[in-house]
Tab-separated table of C-alpha atoms in Angstrom:
chain	number	residue	atom	x	y	z
A	23	MET	CA	-28.198	-27.655	20.868
A	24	CYS	CA	-25.409	-27.451	18.308
A	25	LYS	CA	-26.111	-26.484	14.715
A	26	VAL	CA	-23.488	-25.709	12.095
A	27	ILE	CA	-23.692	-24.079	8.683
A	28	LEU	CA	-20.777	-25.266	6.546
A	29	LEU	CA	-19.952	-22.921	3.705
A	30	ASN	CA	-18.578	-24.443	0.518
A	31	LYS	CA	-14.785	-23.986	0.393
A	32	GLU	CA	-14.294	-25.432	-3.091
A	33	GLY	CA	-17.121	-24.602	-5.484
A	34	TYR	CA	-20.011	-22.202	-5.745
A	35	ASP	CA	-22.137	-21.578	-2.652
A	36	PRO	CA	-25.444	-19.812	-3.410
A	37	PHE	CA	-25.973	-18.977	0.276
A	38	ILE	CA	-22.914	-16.697	0.182
A	39	ASP	CA	-24.408	-14.817	-2.754
A	40	PHE	CA	-27.706	-14.684	-0.857
A	41	LEU	CA	-25.914	-13.121	2.128
A	42	LYS	CA	-24.246	-10.599	-0.167
A	43	GLY	CA	-27.570	-9.850	-1.863
A	44	ILE	CA	-29.322	-9.201	1.440
A	45	SER	CA	-26.367	-7.135	2.633
A	46	ILE	CA	-26.223	-4.863	-0.410
A	47	PHE	CA	-29.972	-4.305	-0.109
A	48	PHE	CA	-29.384	-3.263	3.513
A	49	VAL	CA	-26.606	-0.908	2.360
A	50	VAL	CA	-28.991	0.881	0.012
A	51	LEU	CA	-31.641	1.112	2.739
A	52	THR	CA	-29.030	2.524	5.123
A	53	HIS	CA	-28.714	5.542	2.869
A	54	CYS	CA	-32.389	6.199	2.197
A	55	LEU	CA	-34.579	4.723	4.940
A	56	PRO	CA	-35.771	7.334	7.486
A	57	ASN	CA	-36.359	6.871	11.225
A	58	GLN	CA	-34.079	3.861	11.418
A	59	GLN	CA	-33.878	4.040	15.204
A	60	TYR	CA	-37.555	3.083	15.414
A	61	LEU	CA	-37.043	0.026	13.205
A	62	LEU	CA	-34.241	-1.573	15.265
A	63	PHE	CA	-32.151	-1.029	12.132
A	64	SER	CA	-28.918	-1.572	14.040
A	65	LEU	CA	-29.902	-5.226	14.534
A	66	TRP	CA	-30.347	-5.943	10.816
A	67	GLY	CA	-29.650	-3.175	8.300
A	68	SER	CA	-26.502	-1.887	9.974
A	69	GLN	CA	-25.001	-5.378	9.873
A	70	ALA	CA	-24.381	-5.189	6.112
A	71	VAL	CA	-20.721	-4.105	6.155
A	72	PRO	CA	-19.747	-6.572	8.928
A	73	LEU	CA	-21.361	-9.359	6.885
A	74	PHE	CA	-19.449	-8.331	3.766
A	75	LEU	CA	-16.174	-8.294	5.714
A	76	LEU	CA	-16.863	-11.715	7.255
A	77	ILE	CA	-17.377	-13.055	3.741
A	78	GLN	CA	-14.140	-11.392	2.620
A	79	VAL	CA	-12.240	-13.113	5.453
A	80	PHE	CA	-13.834	-16.461	4.614
A	81	HIS	CA	-12.814	-16.191	0.954
A	82	ALA	CA	-9.280	-15.150	1.914
A	83	TYR	CA	-8.732	-18.127	4.241
A	84	LYS	CA	-11.055	-20.849	2.933
A	85	LYS	CA	-8.184	-22.643	1.173
A	86	GLY	CA	-5.685	-22.017	3.955
A	87	THR	CA	-3.565	-19.018	4.810
A	88	PRO	CA	-1.570	-17.718	1.822
A	89	ASN	CA	2.210	-18.043	2.039
A	90	LYS	CA	2.966	-14.983	-0.051
A	91	MET	CA	1.314	-12.006	-1.653
A	92	SER	CA	0.829	-12.931	-5.305
A	93	VAL	CA	1.006	-10.438	-8.143
A	94	SER	CA	-2.196	-11.880	-9.599
A	95	SER	CA	-4.120	-11.199	-6.381
A	96	LEU	CA	-2.879	-7.599	-6.351
A	97	LYS	CA	-3.905	-7.175	-9.980
A	98	LYS	CA	-7.307	-8.658	-9.197
A	99	LEU	CA	-7.728	-6.264	-6.249
A	100	TYR	CA	-6.882	-3.306	-8.462
A	101	LYS	CA	-9.005	-4.393	-11.420
A	102	ARG	CA	-12.030	-5.592	-9.461
A	103	ILE	CA	-12.164	-3.061	-6.595
A	104	VAL	CA	-9.891	-0.046	-6.972
A	105	LEU	CA	-10.147	0.783	-10.685
A	106	PRO	CA	-13.986	0.845	-10.885
A	107	PHE	CA	-14.022	3.025	-7.765
A	108	LEU	CA	-11.527	5.468	-9.320
A	109	ILE	CA	-13.527	5.591	-12.555
A	110	LEU	CA	-16.690	6.360	-10.574
A	111	LEU	CA	-14.847	9.044	-8.603
A	112	PHE	CA	-13.663	10.662	-11.848
A	113	VAL	CA	-17.187	10.650	-13.334
A	114	GLN	CA	-18.709	12.055	-10.128
A	115	SER	CA	-16.071	14.791	-9.930
A	116	LEU	CA	-16.575	15.732	-13.580
A	117	LEU	CA	-20.355	15.968	-13.215
A	118	MET	CA	-20.048	18.022	-10.027
A	119	LEU	CA	-17.600	20.341	-11.777
A	120	ILE	CA	-19.994	20.763	-14.710
A	121	SER	CA	-22.890	21.451	-12.311
A	122	GLY	CA	-21.038	24.392	-10.759
A	123	HIS	CA	-19.097	22.986	-7.798
A	124	GLU	CA	-15.661	24.436	-7.121
A	125	PHE	CA	-12.797	22.175	-8.163
A	126	ILE	CA	-10.936	22.655	-4.878
A	127	ASP	CA	-14.081	21.788	-2.878
A	128	ILE	CA	-14.527	18.576	-4.863
A	129	ILE	CA	-10.911	17.559	-4.207
A	130	LYS	CA	-11.145	18.354	-0.492
A	131	ASP	CA	-14.389	16.435	-0.110
A	132	ALA	CA	-12.998	13.411	-1.939
A	133	MET	CA	-9.775	13.438	0.093
A	134	PHE	CA	-11.323	13.794	3.537
A	135	SER	CA	-14.270	11.482	2.838
A	136	GLY	CA	-12.318	8.835	0.957
A	137	GLY	CA	-14.484	9.407	-2.085
A	138	ILE	CA	-17.762	11.004	-3.095
A	139	GLY	CA	-21.066	9.579	-1.935
A	140	PRO	CA	-22.231	7.475	1.018
A	141	GLY	CA	-20.289	4.345	1.867
A	142	SER	CA	-17.079	5.417	0.112
A	143	TYR	CA	-15.116	4.366	3.203
A	144	TYR	CA	-15.873	0.691	2.497
A	145	VAL	CA	-13.451	0.531	-0.434
A	146	TRP	CA	-10.591	1.638	1.814
A	147	ILE	CA	-11.648	-0.805	4.540
A	148	TYR	CA	-11.736	-3.628	1.985
A	149	VAL	CA	-8.241	-2.795	0.726
A	150	GLN	CA	-6.871	-2.586	4.266
A	151	PHE	CA	-8.439	-5.944	5.116
A	152	PHE	CA	-6.787	-7.424	2.027
A	153	PHE	CA	-3.322	-6.588	3.379
A	154	VAL	CA	-4.078	-7.173	7.079
A	155	LEU	CA	-5.422	-10.666	6.347
A	156	TRP	CA	-2.172	-11.522	4.604
A	157	LEU	CA	-0.066	-10.050	7.427
A	158	LEU	CA	-1.926	-12.135	10.020
A	159	LYS	CA	-1.387	-15.430	8.195
A	160	SER	CA	1.428	-16.608	10.487
A	161	LEU	CA	-0.659	-15.870	13.582
A	162	PHE	CA	-3.370	-18.285	12.489
A	163	ILE	CA	-0.808	-20.956	11.667
A	164	ARG	CA	1.085	-20.831	14.964
A	165	VAL	CA	-1.522	-19.924	17.606
A	166	SER	CA	-4.279	-22.153	19.001
A	167	ASP	CA	-7.922	-21.143	18.692
A	168	GLY	CA	-8.330	-20.314	22.385
A	169	ILE	CA	-5.216	-18.149	22.554
A	170	MET	CA	-6.195	-16.508	19.289
A	171	LEU	CA	-9.566	-15.457	20.714
A	172	ILE	CA	-7.845	-13.877	23.708
A	173	LEU	CA	-5.340	-12.142	21.439
A	174	PHE	CA	-8.044	-10.679	19.216
A	175	VAL	CA	-10.049	-9.435	22.200
A	176	VAL	CA	-6.921	-7.857	23.719
A	177	ILE	CA	-5.884	-6.253	20.412
A	178	SER	CA	-9.426	-5.039	19.762
A	179	GLU	CA	-9.545	-3.470	23.210
A	180	ALA	CA	-6.104	-1.939	22.686
A	181	ILE	CA	-7.371	-0.368	19.467
A	182	GLU	CA	-10.418	1.025	21.290
A	183	MET	CA	-8.231	2.572	23.995
A	184	PHE	CA	-5.749	3.905	21.467
A	185	CYS	CA	-8.578	5.719	19.682
A	186	VAL	CA	-9.886	7.099	22.980
A	187	TYR	CA	-6.565	8.430	24.249
A	188	THR	CA	-5.418	9.814	20.901
A	189	CYS	CA	-8.831	11.394	20.264
A	190	ILE	CA	-8.700	10.182	16.681
A	191	PRO	CA	-11.090	12.302	14.573
A	192	ASP	CA	-14.189	10.683	13.118
A	193	SER	CA	-13.111	11.615	9.596
A	194	LEU	CA	-9.983	9.444	9.927
A	195	TYR	CA	-11.564	6.735	12.091
A	196	ARG	CA	-14.217	6.272	9.404
A	197	LEU	CA	-11.596	5.248	6.845
A	198	LEU	CA	-9.642	2.846	9.075
A	199	PHE	CA	-10.295	-0.850	9.621
A	200	PHE	CA	-9.990	-0.515	13.430
A	201	ARG	CA	-13.657	-0.932	14.323
A	202	TYR	CA	-13.917	-4.123	12.246
A	203	PHE	CA	-10.706	-5.859	13.345
A	204	PHE	CA	-12.400	-8.544	15.483
A	205	LEU	CA	-14.355	-9.745	12.448
A	206	ILE	CA	-11.120	-11.278	11.163
A	207	TYR	CA	-11.130	-13.802	14.002
A	208	LEU	CA	-14.823	-14.593	13.548
A	209	GLY	CA	-14.453	-14.947	9.777
A	210	TYR	CA	-11.512	-17.288	10.238
A	211	MET	CA	-13.651	-19.403	12.568
A	212	TRP	CA	-16.134	-19.703	9.704
A	213	THR	CA	-13.423	-21.390	7.646
A	214	ILE	CA	-12.274	-23.947	10.227
A	215	ARG	CA	-15.424	-24.653	12.258
A	216	GLY	CA	-18.274	-23.439	10.127
A	217	ILE	CA	-20.911	-21.025	11.406
A	218	ALA	CA	-21.826	-22.638	14.704
A	219	LEU	CA	-24.864	-21.948	16.839
A	220	ASN	CA	-24.550	-23.606	20.235
A	221	LYS	CA	-25.030	-22.598	23.854
A	222	ILE	CA	-21.839	-20.545	23.868
A	223	THR	CA	-22.327	-18.714	20.570
A	224	LEU	CA	-26.023	-18.140	21.315
A	225	SER	CA	-25.155	-16.655	24.713
A	226	LEU	CA	-22.494	-14.453	23.132
A	227	SER	CA	-24.998	-13.405	20.448
A	228	ILE	CA	-27.487	-12.352	23.123
A	229	LEU	CA	-24.685	-10.433	24.848
A	230	SER	CA	-23.974	-8.687	21.545
A	231	ILE	CA	-27.639	-7.763	21.114
A	232	PHE	CA	-27.661	-6.315	24.619
A	233	PHE	CA	-24.644	-4.114	23.862
A	234	ILE	CA	-25.958	-3.089	20.445
A	235	ILE	CA	-29.156	-1.828	22.092
A	236	ILE	CA	-27.211	-0.113	24.881
A	237	PHE	CA	-24.837	1.574	22.434
A	238	GLU	CA	-27.641	2.607	20.089
A	239	TYR	CA	-30.350	3.755	22.470
A	240	THR	CA	-28.518	5.120	25.521
A	241	ASN	CA	-25.867	7.755	26.116
A	242	ILE	CA	-23.804	5.647	28.498
A	243	ASN	CA	-20.118	6.378	28.001
A	244	PHE	CA	-18.052	3.172	28.120
A	245	GLU	CA	-14.732	4.873	27.425
A	246	PRO	CA	-11.911	3.966	27.590
A	247	PHE	CA	-13.143	0.410	26.883
A	248	PHE	CA	-15.274	1.359	23.876
A	249	PHE	CA	-14.520	4.407	21.762
A	250	LYS	CA	-17.566	6.664	21.524
A	251	THR	CA	-18.119	7.743	17.924
A	252	ALA	CA	-20.846	8.143	15.339
A	253	TRP	CA	-20.466	4.395	14.657
A	254	LYS	CA	-22.134	3.462	17.911
A	255	THR	CA	-22.645	-0.265	17.433
A	256	PHE	CA	-19.425	-1.193	15.641
A	257	HIS	CA	-17.377	-2.697	18.453
A	258	TRP	CA	-15.885	-6.165	18.831
A	259	ILE	CA	-18.400	-7.210	21.468
A	260	CYS	CA	-21.269	-6.646	19.011
A	261	TYR	CA	-20.043	-9.021	16.309
A	262	PHE	CA	-20.806	-12.398	17.878
A	263	TYR	CA	-24.438	-11.772	16.950
A	264	THR	CA	-23.509	-10.860	13.387
A	265	ALA	CA	-21.320	-13.911	12.821
A	266	HIS	CA	-23.646	-16.461	14.423
A	267	LEU	CA	-27.287	-15.786	15.291
A	268	LEU	CA	-27.969	-13.276	12.513
A	269	VAL	CA	-26.490	-15.581	9.867
A	270	PHE	CA	-28.622	-18.457	11.179
A	271	LEU	CA	-31.733	-16.296	10.959
A	272	LEU	CA	-30.804	-15.328	7.404
A	273	ASN	CA	-30.157	-18.990	6.605
A	274	LYS	CA	-33.665	-19.844	7.852
A	275	SER	CA	-35.118	-17.203	5.545
A	276	TYR	CA	-32.987	-18.574	2.695
A	277	LEU	CA	-34.480	-22.032	3.184
A	278	ILE	CA	-38.112	-20.896	3.241
A	279	LEU	CA	-38.091	-18.195	0.553
A	280	GLY	CA	-39.382	-18.943	-2.909
A	281	GLU	CA	-36.928	-19.726	-5.700
A	282	LYS	CA	-37.621	-16.514	-7.610
A	283	ILE	CA	-36.835	-14.289	-4.620
A	284	LYS	CA	-33.725	-16.329	-3.781
A	285	SER	CA	-32.599	-16.131	-7.379
A	286	LEU	CA	-33.083	-12.354	-7.376
A	287	LEU	CA	-31.130	-11.927	-4.136
A	288	CYS	CA	-28.343	-14.208	-5.362
A	289	LEU	CA	-28.098	-12.137	-8.539
A	290	MET	CA	-27.876	-9.035	-6.359
A	291	GLY	CA	-25.132	-10.764	-4.400
A	292	LYS	CA	-23.146	-11.505	-7.544
A	293	SER	CA	-23.596	-7.854	-8.558
A	294	SER	CA	-23.113	-6.420	-5.063
A	295	TYR	CA	-20.032	-4.302	-5.790
A	296	GLU	CA	-21.559	-2.808	-8.922
A	297	ILE	CA	-24.722	-1.990	-6.953
A	298	PHE	CA	-22.571	-0.468	-4.210
A	299	LEU	CA	-20.849	1.837	-6.703
A	300	LEU	CA	-24.106	2.793	-8.411
A	301	GLN	CA	-25.813	3.656	-5.119
A	302	MET	CA	-22.888	5.990	-4.327
A	303	PHE	CA	-23.581	7.743	-7.626
A	304	VAL	CA	-27.361	7.856	-7.070
A	305	PHE	CA	-27.196	9.265	-3.545
A	306	THR	CA	-24.575	11.809	-4.574
A	307	PHE	CA	-26.906	13.493	-7.048
A	308	PHE	CA	-30.473	12.585	-6.050
A	309	GLN	CA	-32.321	15.318	-4.151
A	310	ILE	CA	-35.658	14.788	-2.468
A	311	GLN	CA	-36.549	18.380	-3.382
A	312	TRP	CA	-37.103	17.142	-6.917
A	313	LEU	CA	-40.312	15.580	-5.594
A	314	SER	CA	-41.594	18.753	-3.934
A	315	PHE	CA	-44.304	19.093	-6.594
A	316	ILE	CA	-46.126	16.213	-4.850
A	317	GLY	CA	-46.952	18.447	-1.889
A	318	ASN	CA	-47.156	15.685	0.728
A	319	LYS	CA	-43.918	15.096	2.658
A	320	TYR	CA	-44.809	11.520	3.621
A	321	ILE	CA	-45.475	10.512	0.016
A	322	MET	CA	-42.262	12.319	-0.956
A	323	VAL	CA	-40.227	10.248	1.514
A	324	ILE	CA	-41.834	6.959	0.444
A	325	LEU	CA	-41.314	7.760	-3.216
A	326	SER	CA	-37.697	8.834	-2.662
A	327	VAL	CA	-36.956	5.519	-0.908
A	328	LEU	CA	-38.538	3.561	-3.772
A	329	LEU	CA	-36.822	5.630	-6.452
A	330	THR	CA	-33.318	5.629	-4.969
A	331	THR	CA	-33.515	1.919	-4.142
A	332	SER	CA	-34.693	0.962	-7.622
A	333	MET	CA	-32.210	3.303	-9.329
A	334	SER	CA	-29.371	1.781	-7.306
A	335	ILE	CA	-30.258	-1.859	-7.979
A	336	CYS	CA	-32.349	-2.316	-11.126
A	337	PRO	CA	-29.920	-0.947	-13.768
A	338	VAL	CA	-27.160	-3.266	-12.543
A	339	LEU	CA	-29.438	-6.314	-12.485
A	340	PHE	CA	-30.788	-5.485	-15.935
A	341	TYR	CA	-27.264	-5.134	-17.307
A	342	ASN	CA	-25.962	-8.344	-15.743
A	343	ARG	CA	-29.083	-10.355	-16.522
A	344	TYR	CA	-29.705	-9.240	-20.097
A	345	LEU	CA	-27.306	-6.721	-21.678
A	346	LYS	CA	-24.130	-8.507	-20.603
A	347	LYS	CA	-25.179	-11.595	-22.563
A	348	ILE	CA	-25.719	-9.505	-25.685
C-alpha cells in the first residue's frame, strides 16, 4: 500500500483551500463547542492550527528554499497578516474602553495574551514560522532526508526538555512556536514527496493517535520527554497523524462531497484569515447570558453555538462573495 497526494506547486490547488476551509471551521468550533472531550475533538477539531502551519510550510518551500529574505515578502506579511490583526486589536480595545473596561487592564490583557480574543496566539506563531522557515533554508539544502528527520526529532525533544527544566509559564509557551516545530519537517516532506500514506506513515499515524488519546484522556506525566501543559496533544509525536492519515481522510471527504459544499468550504478557505479575525471579535464580546430569556440551558448552548459560528463565518463569506464584487 502506497498512496500519495501531490499538491500543486505551480498553480491553484482547490484541495488546499478545502483544507483551510475545514480548518477554519474547526477553529470556530474550538471556541464554542461544549464537551469536546466526549467528541474525540482532539483527533479532528484540535488539528486545525497544525494543518494551517503545514500549509504555511508547504507554501514557503514549494518552489524551493528561498536564498534571501525579500522586502516584498516582509511587506506582504505585514499587510496581509500583521496590519489587519493590529486594526482588529485597536477596534476591540476601543470598544472595551467604551463599555467600561479599565485602559490598563485592556493593555495588560493584550500584552500577556498576545491580543484580545481566542486564538490570538496564532498570529505570533505564524510570524515566527515565517522567520524560522527562512532561517532553516540551508539545513534543508545540505542535509539528507533521513538525517533531517533525526535532527528534527532531537531538536523537538530538546525543546520539550528545555521547557520542562526552565518551567516556562503557559502564558509565554502559548505564544511561542516551540510546540509546532516538528511540523516544519513534515510540511517540507509535503513539498518533496507529497503527502504519502504507506506502511510506515500509517504506522506512525496510529502511534500518533495512541499518544493523542493518552495525552488527552490520562494524567500520565511523560516529563521530561514531553512538557505537560494545557496544550496536551501538541507534541511532535502527535503530528504524523495530522500530516498523513488525517489529510487522507479529509481528501476522501473532498472527493465524495457535493460541489456546492466543496465550493462553500473552498470559499471559507480563501477567506480563512478574515474568518479567524472575525471569530476573535465575536467571541470577545458575545455572552451566552444574552440568551438567558430562553430559560432552557441546553437550547441556550445549541443556539449560542449556531449564532457564534454563523456570526464568525457568514459576514465574511457574504462580503467576499457579493459585496467585494460591487
